CSV table of C-alpha atoms in Angstrom, one decimal:
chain,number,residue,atom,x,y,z
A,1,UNK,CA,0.0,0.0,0.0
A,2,UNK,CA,0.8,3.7,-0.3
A,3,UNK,CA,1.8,5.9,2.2
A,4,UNK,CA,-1.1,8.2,0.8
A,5,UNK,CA,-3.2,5.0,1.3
A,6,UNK,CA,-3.6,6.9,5.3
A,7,UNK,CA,-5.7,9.5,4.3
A,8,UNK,CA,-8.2,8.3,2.7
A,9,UNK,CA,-8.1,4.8,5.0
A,10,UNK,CA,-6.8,5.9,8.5
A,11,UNK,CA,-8.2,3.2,10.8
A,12,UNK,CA,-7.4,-1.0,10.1
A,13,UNK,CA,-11.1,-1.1,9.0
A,14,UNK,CA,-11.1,1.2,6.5
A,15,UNK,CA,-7.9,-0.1,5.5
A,16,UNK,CA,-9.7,-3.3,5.0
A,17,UNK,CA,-12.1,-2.2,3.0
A,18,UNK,CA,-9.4,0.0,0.4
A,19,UNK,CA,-7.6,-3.6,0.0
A,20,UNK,CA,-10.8,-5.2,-0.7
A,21,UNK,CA,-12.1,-2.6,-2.7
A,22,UNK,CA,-9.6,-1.7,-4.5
A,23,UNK,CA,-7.7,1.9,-4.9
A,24,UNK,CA,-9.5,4.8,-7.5
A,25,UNK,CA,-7.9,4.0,-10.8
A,26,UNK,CA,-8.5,6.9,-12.0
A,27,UNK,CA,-5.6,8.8,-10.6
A,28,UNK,CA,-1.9,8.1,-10.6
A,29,UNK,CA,-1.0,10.9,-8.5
A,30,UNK,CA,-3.9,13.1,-7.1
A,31,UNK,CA,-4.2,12.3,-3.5
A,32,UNK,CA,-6.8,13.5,-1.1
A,33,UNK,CA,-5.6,14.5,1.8
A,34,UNK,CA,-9.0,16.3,3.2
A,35,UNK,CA,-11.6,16.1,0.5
A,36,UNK,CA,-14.5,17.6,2.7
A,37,UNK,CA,-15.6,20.9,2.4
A,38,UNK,CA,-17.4,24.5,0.8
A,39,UNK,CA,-14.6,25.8,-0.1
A,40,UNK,CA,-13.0,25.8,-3.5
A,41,UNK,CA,-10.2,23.0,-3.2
A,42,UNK,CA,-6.7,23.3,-3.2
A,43,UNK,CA,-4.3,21.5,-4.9
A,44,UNK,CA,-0.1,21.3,-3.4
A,45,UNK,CA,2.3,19.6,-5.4
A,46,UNK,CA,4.8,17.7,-3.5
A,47,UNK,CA,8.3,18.4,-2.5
A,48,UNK,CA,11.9,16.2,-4.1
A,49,UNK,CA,10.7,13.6,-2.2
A,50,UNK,CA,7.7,13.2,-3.8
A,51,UNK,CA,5.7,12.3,-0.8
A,52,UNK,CA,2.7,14.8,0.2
A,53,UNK,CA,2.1,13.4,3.8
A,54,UNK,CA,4.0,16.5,4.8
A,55,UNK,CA,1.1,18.6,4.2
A,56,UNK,CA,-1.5,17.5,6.3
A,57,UNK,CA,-0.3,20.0,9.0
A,58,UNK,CA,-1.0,22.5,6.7
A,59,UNK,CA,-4.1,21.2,5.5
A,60,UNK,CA,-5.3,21.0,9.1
A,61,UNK,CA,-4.4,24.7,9.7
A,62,UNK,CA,-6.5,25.5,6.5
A,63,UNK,CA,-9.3,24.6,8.2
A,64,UNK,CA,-11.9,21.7,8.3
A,65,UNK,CA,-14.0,23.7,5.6
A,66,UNK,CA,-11.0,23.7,2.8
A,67,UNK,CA,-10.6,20.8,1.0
A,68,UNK,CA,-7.0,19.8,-0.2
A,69,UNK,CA,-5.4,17.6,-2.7
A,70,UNK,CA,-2.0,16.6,-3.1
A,71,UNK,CA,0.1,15.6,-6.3
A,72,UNK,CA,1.9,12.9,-5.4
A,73,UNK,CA,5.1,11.5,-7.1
A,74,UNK,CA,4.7,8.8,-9.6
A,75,UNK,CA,7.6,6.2,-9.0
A,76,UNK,CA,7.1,5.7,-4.9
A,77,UNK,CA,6.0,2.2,-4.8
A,78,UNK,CA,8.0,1.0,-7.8
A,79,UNK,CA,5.8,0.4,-10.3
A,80,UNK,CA,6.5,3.0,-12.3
A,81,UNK,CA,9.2,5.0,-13.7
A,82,UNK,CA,9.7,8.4,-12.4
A,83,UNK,CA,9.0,11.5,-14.0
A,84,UNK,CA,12.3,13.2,-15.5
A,85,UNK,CA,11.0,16.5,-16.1
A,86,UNK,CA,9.2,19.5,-14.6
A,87,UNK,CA,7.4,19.4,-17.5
A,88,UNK,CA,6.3,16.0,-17.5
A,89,UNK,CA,5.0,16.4,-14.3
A,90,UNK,CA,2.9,19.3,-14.8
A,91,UNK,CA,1.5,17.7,-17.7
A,92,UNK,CA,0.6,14.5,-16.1
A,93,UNK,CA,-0.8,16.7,-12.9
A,94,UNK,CA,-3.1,19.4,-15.1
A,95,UNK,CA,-4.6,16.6,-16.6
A,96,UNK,CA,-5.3,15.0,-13.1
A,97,UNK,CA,-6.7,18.2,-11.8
A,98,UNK,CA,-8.8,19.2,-14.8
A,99,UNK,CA,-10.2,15.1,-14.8
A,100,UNK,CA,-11.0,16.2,-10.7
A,101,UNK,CA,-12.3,19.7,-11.6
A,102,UNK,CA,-13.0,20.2,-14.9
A,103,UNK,CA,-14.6,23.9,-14.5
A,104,UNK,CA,-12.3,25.3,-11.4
A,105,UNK,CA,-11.6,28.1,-10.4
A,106,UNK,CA,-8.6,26.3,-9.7
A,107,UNK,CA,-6.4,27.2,-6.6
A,108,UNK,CA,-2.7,25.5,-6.6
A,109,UNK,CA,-0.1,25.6,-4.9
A,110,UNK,CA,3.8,24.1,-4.8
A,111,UNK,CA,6.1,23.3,-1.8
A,112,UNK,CA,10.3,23.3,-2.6
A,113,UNK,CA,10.4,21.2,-6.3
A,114,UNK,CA,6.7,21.9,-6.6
A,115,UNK,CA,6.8,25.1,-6.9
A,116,UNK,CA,8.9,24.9,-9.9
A,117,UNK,CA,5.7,22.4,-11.2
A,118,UNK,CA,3.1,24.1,-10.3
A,119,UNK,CA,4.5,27.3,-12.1
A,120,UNK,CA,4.7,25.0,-15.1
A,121,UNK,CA,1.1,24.0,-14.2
A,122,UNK,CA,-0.3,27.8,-14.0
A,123,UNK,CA,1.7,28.1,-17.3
A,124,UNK,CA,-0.1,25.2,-19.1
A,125,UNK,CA,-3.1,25.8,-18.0
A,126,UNK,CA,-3.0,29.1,-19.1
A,127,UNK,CA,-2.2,28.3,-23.0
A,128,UNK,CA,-5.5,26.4,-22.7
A,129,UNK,CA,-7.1,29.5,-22.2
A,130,UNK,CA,-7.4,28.2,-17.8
A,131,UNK,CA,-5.9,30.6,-16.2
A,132,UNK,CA,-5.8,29.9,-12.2
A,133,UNK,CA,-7.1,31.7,-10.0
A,134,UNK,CA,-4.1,31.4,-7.3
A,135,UNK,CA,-0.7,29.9,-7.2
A,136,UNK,CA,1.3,29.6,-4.5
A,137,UNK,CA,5.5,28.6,-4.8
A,138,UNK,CA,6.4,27.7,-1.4
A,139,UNK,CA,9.8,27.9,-0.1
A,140,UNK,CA,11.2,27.3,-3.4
A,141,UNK,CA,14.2,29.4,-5.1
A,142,UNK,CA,14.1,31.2,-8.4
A,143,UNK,CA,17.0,29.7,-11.1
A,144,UNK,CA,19.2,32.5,-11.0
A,145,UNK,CA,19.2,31.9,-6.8
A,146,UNK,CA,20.5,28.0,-7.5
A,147,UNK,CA,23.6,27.4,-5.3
A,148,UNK,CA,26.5,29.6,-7.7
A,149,UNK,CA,29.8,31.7,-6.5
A,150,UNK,CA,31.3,32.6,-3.2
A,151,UNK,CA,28.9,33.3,-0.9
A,152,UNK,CA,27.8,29.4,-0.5
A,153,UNK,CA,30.8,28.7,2.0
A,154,UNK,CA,29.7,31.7,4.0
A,155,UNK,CA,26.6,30.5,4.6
A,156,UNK,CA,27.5,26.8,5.2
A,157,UNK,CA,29.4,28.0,8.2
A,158,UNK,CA,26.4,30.3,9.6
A,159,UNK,CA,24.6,27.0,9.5
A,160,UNK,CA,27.3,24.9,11.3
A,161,UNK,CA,26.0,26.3,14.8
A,162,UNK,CA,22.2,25.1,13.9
A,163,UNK,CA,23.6,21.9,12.9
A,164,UNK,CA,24.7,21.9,15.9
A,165,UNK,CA,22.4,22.4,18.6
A,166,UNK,CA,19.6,20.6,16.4
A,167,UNK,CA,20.7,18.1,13.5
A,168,UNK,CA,24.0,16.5,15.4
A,169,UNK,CA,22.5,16.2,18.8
A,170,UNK,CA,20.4,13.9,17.7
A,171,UNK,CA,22.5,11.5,14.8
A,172,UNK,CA,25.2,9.0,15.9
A,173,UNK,CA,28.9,10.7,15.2
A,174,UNK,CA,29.0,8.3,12.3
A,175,UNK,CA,25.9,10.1,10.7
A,176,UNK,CA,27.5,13.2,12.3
A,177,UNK,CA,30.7,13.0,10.0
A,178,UNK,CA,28.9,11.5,7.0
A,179,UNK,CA,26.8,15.3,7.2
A,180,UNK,CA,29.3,17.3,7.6
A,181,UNK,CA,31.5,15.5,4.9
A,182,UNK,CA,28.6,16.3,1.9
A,183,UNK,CA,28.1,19.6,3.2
A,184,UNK,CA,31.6,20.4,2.8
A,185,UNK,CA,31.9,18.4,-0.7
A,186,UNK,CA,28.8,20.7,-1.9
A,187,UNK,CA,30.1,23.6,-1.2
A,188,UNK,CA,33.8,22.9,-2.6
A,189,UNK,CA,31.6,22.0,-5.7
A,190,UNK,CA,29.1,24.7,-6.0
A,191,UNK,CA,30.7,27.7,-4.0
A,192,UNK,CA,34.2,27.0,-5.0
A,193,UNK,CA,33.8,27.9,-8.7
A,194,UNK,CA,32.6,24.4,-10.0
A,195,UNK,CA,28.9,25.2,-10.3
A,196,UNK,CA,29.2,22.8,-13.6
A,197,UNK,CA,30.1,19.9,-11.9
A,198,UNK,CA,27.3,16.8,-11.6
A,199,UNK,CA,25.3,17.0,-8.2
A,200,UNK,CA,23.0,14.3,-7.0
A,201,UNK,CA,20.8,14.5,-4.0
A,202,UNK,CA,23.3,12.4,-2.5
A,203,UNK,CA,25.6,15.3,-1.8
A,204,UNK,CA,22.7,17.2,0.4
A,205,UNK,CA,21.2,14.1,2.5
A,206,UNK,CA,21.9,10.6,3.0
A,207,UNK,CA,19.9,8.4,0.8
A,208,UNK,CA,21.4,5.5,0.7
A,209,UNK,CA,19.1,4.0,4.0
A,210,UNK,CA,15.8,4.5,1.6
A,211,UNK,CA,14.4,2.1,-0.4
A,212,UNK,CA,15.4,1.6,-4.3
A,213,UNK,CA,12.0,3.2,-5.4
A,214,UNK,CA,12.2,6.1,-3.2
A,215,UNK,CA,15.4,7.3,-4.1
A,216,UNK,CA,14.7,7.0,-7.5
A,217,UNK,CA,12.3,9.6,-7.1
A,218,UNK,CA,14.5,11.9,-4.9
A,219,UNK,CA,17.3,11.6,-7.7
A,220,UNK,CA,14.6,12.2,-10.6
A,221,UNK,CA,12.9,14.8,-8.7
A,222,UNK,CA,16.4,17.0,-7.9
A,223,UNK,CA,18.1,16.4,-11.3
A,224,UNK,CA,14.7,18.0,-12.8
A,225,UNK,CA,14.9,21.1,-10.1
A,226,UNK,CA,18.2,21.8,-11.0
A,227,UNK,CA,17.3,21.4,-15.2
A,228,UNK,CA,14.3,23.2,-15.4
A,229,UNK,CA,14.2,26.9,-17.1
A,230,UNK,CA,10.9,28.8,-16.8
A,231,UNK,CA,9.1,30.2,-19.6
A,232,UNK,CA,6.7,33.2,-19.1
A,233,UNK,CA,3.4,33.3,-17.6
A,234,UNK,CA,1.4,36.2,-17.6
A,235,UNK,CA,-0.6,35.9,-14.4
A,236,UNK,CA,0.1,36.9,-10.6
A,237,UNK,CA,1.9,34.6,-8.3
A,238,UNK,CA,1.8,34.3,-4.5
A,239,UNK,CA,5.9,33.6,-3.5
A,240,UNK,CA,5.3,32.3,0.2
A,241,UNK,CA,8.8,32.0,2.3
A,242,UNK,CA,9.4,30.8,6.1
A,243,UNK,CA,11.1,33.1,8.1
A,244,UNK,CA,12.8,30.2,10.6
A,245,UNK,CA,13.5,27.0,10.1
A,246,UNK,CA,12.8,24.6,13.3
């Protein structure tokens, strides 16, 4: 079963009665994370790792009267092959969301890599003529802001006290040195004046623990960050950025 499986079956009964059942077939990544609701939905695309169960905080804060939908990765449980493209996933989600909503207005939204997506989404759907009514990049960067030039070692070693009191208190030393060691290996890479050379997601976490299918995704999902070029779109966006990280 899918992690996503959860919302839609959160107690064993209901999880009994999806295996019996059968999942929706009709969808290959729309996920409903709270489907009740007035409101116009929403629709978040998921982060690199592909996964939207990182959004039902947010979808609780939203309220009990919004209803939210999440794109989620195809590729997590290995029976597919994952996207390559930003493009190929926007195409593969506007045709999910129009299936889902047909008439809109339609209200979407992207979190890290899916903020890159979703702009592709606002910029298909406008060519047909769809125009959205509200997008939303979250916590993403903007090409030109990729990791390039001098400042990148600077800002590695303001990080090095978080890392500190938060990441390595709580990892074994060996996990402690393996962190540090990619950190430093980025930033020789990116801030030392080889921004050109190849960069997995392997050089900003530790994948290797995840399953084969997972980190497929990861490595598909950060390759197509780091490729993708916007195009332009004509409508407003809403840029939303934290202003701490926990």
């Amino acid at each position: 079963l899918d992690l996503s499986t959860l919302f839609t079956a959160p107690t064993v009964r209901a999880l009994a009665k999806h295996i019996r059942d059968g999942a929706d077939a009709r969808y290959r990544t729309l996920t409903p994370i709270h489907a009740e609701g007035a409101r116009v939905p929403f629709y978040c695309v998921h982060g690199v790792g592909g996964e939207v169960l990182t959004f039902m905080e947010l979808a609780r804060a939203l309220g009990a009267d919004q209803p939210f939908f999440g794109f989620r990765a195809i590729g997590h449980a290995g029976r597919e092959t994952p996207l390559a493209t930003v493009r190929e996933q926007a195409e593969v989600y506007v045709r999910e969301l129009l299936e889902h909503d047909p008439d809109g207005p339609h209200l979407i939204g992207g979190y890290s890599h899916g903020a890159r997506v979703v702009f592709e989404m606002a910029r298909i759907l406008e060519q047909q003529g769809r125009r959205p009514a509200f997008v939303a990049l979250i916590d993403s960067w903007a090409s030109d802001q990729l990791p390039r030039g001098g400042s990148w070692p600077a800002r590695f070693a303001l990080n090095v006290p978080r890392w500190v009191w938060h990441d390595l208190r709580l990892s074994t030393r060996r996990e402690n040195i393996d962190r540090v060691r990619r950190g430093l290996s980025w930033v020789t890479r990116l801030g030392g004046g080889r921004g050109d050379s190849p960069v997995g997601v392997g050089d900003h976490m530790d994948v290797r623990a995840l399953p084969d299918s997972v980190r497929a995704v990861y490595e598909a999902n950060f390759q197509a960050f780091r490729q993708y070029q916007p195009g332009p779109y004509s409508g407003p966006v809403t840029v939303i950025r934290a202003t701490a990280q926990p």
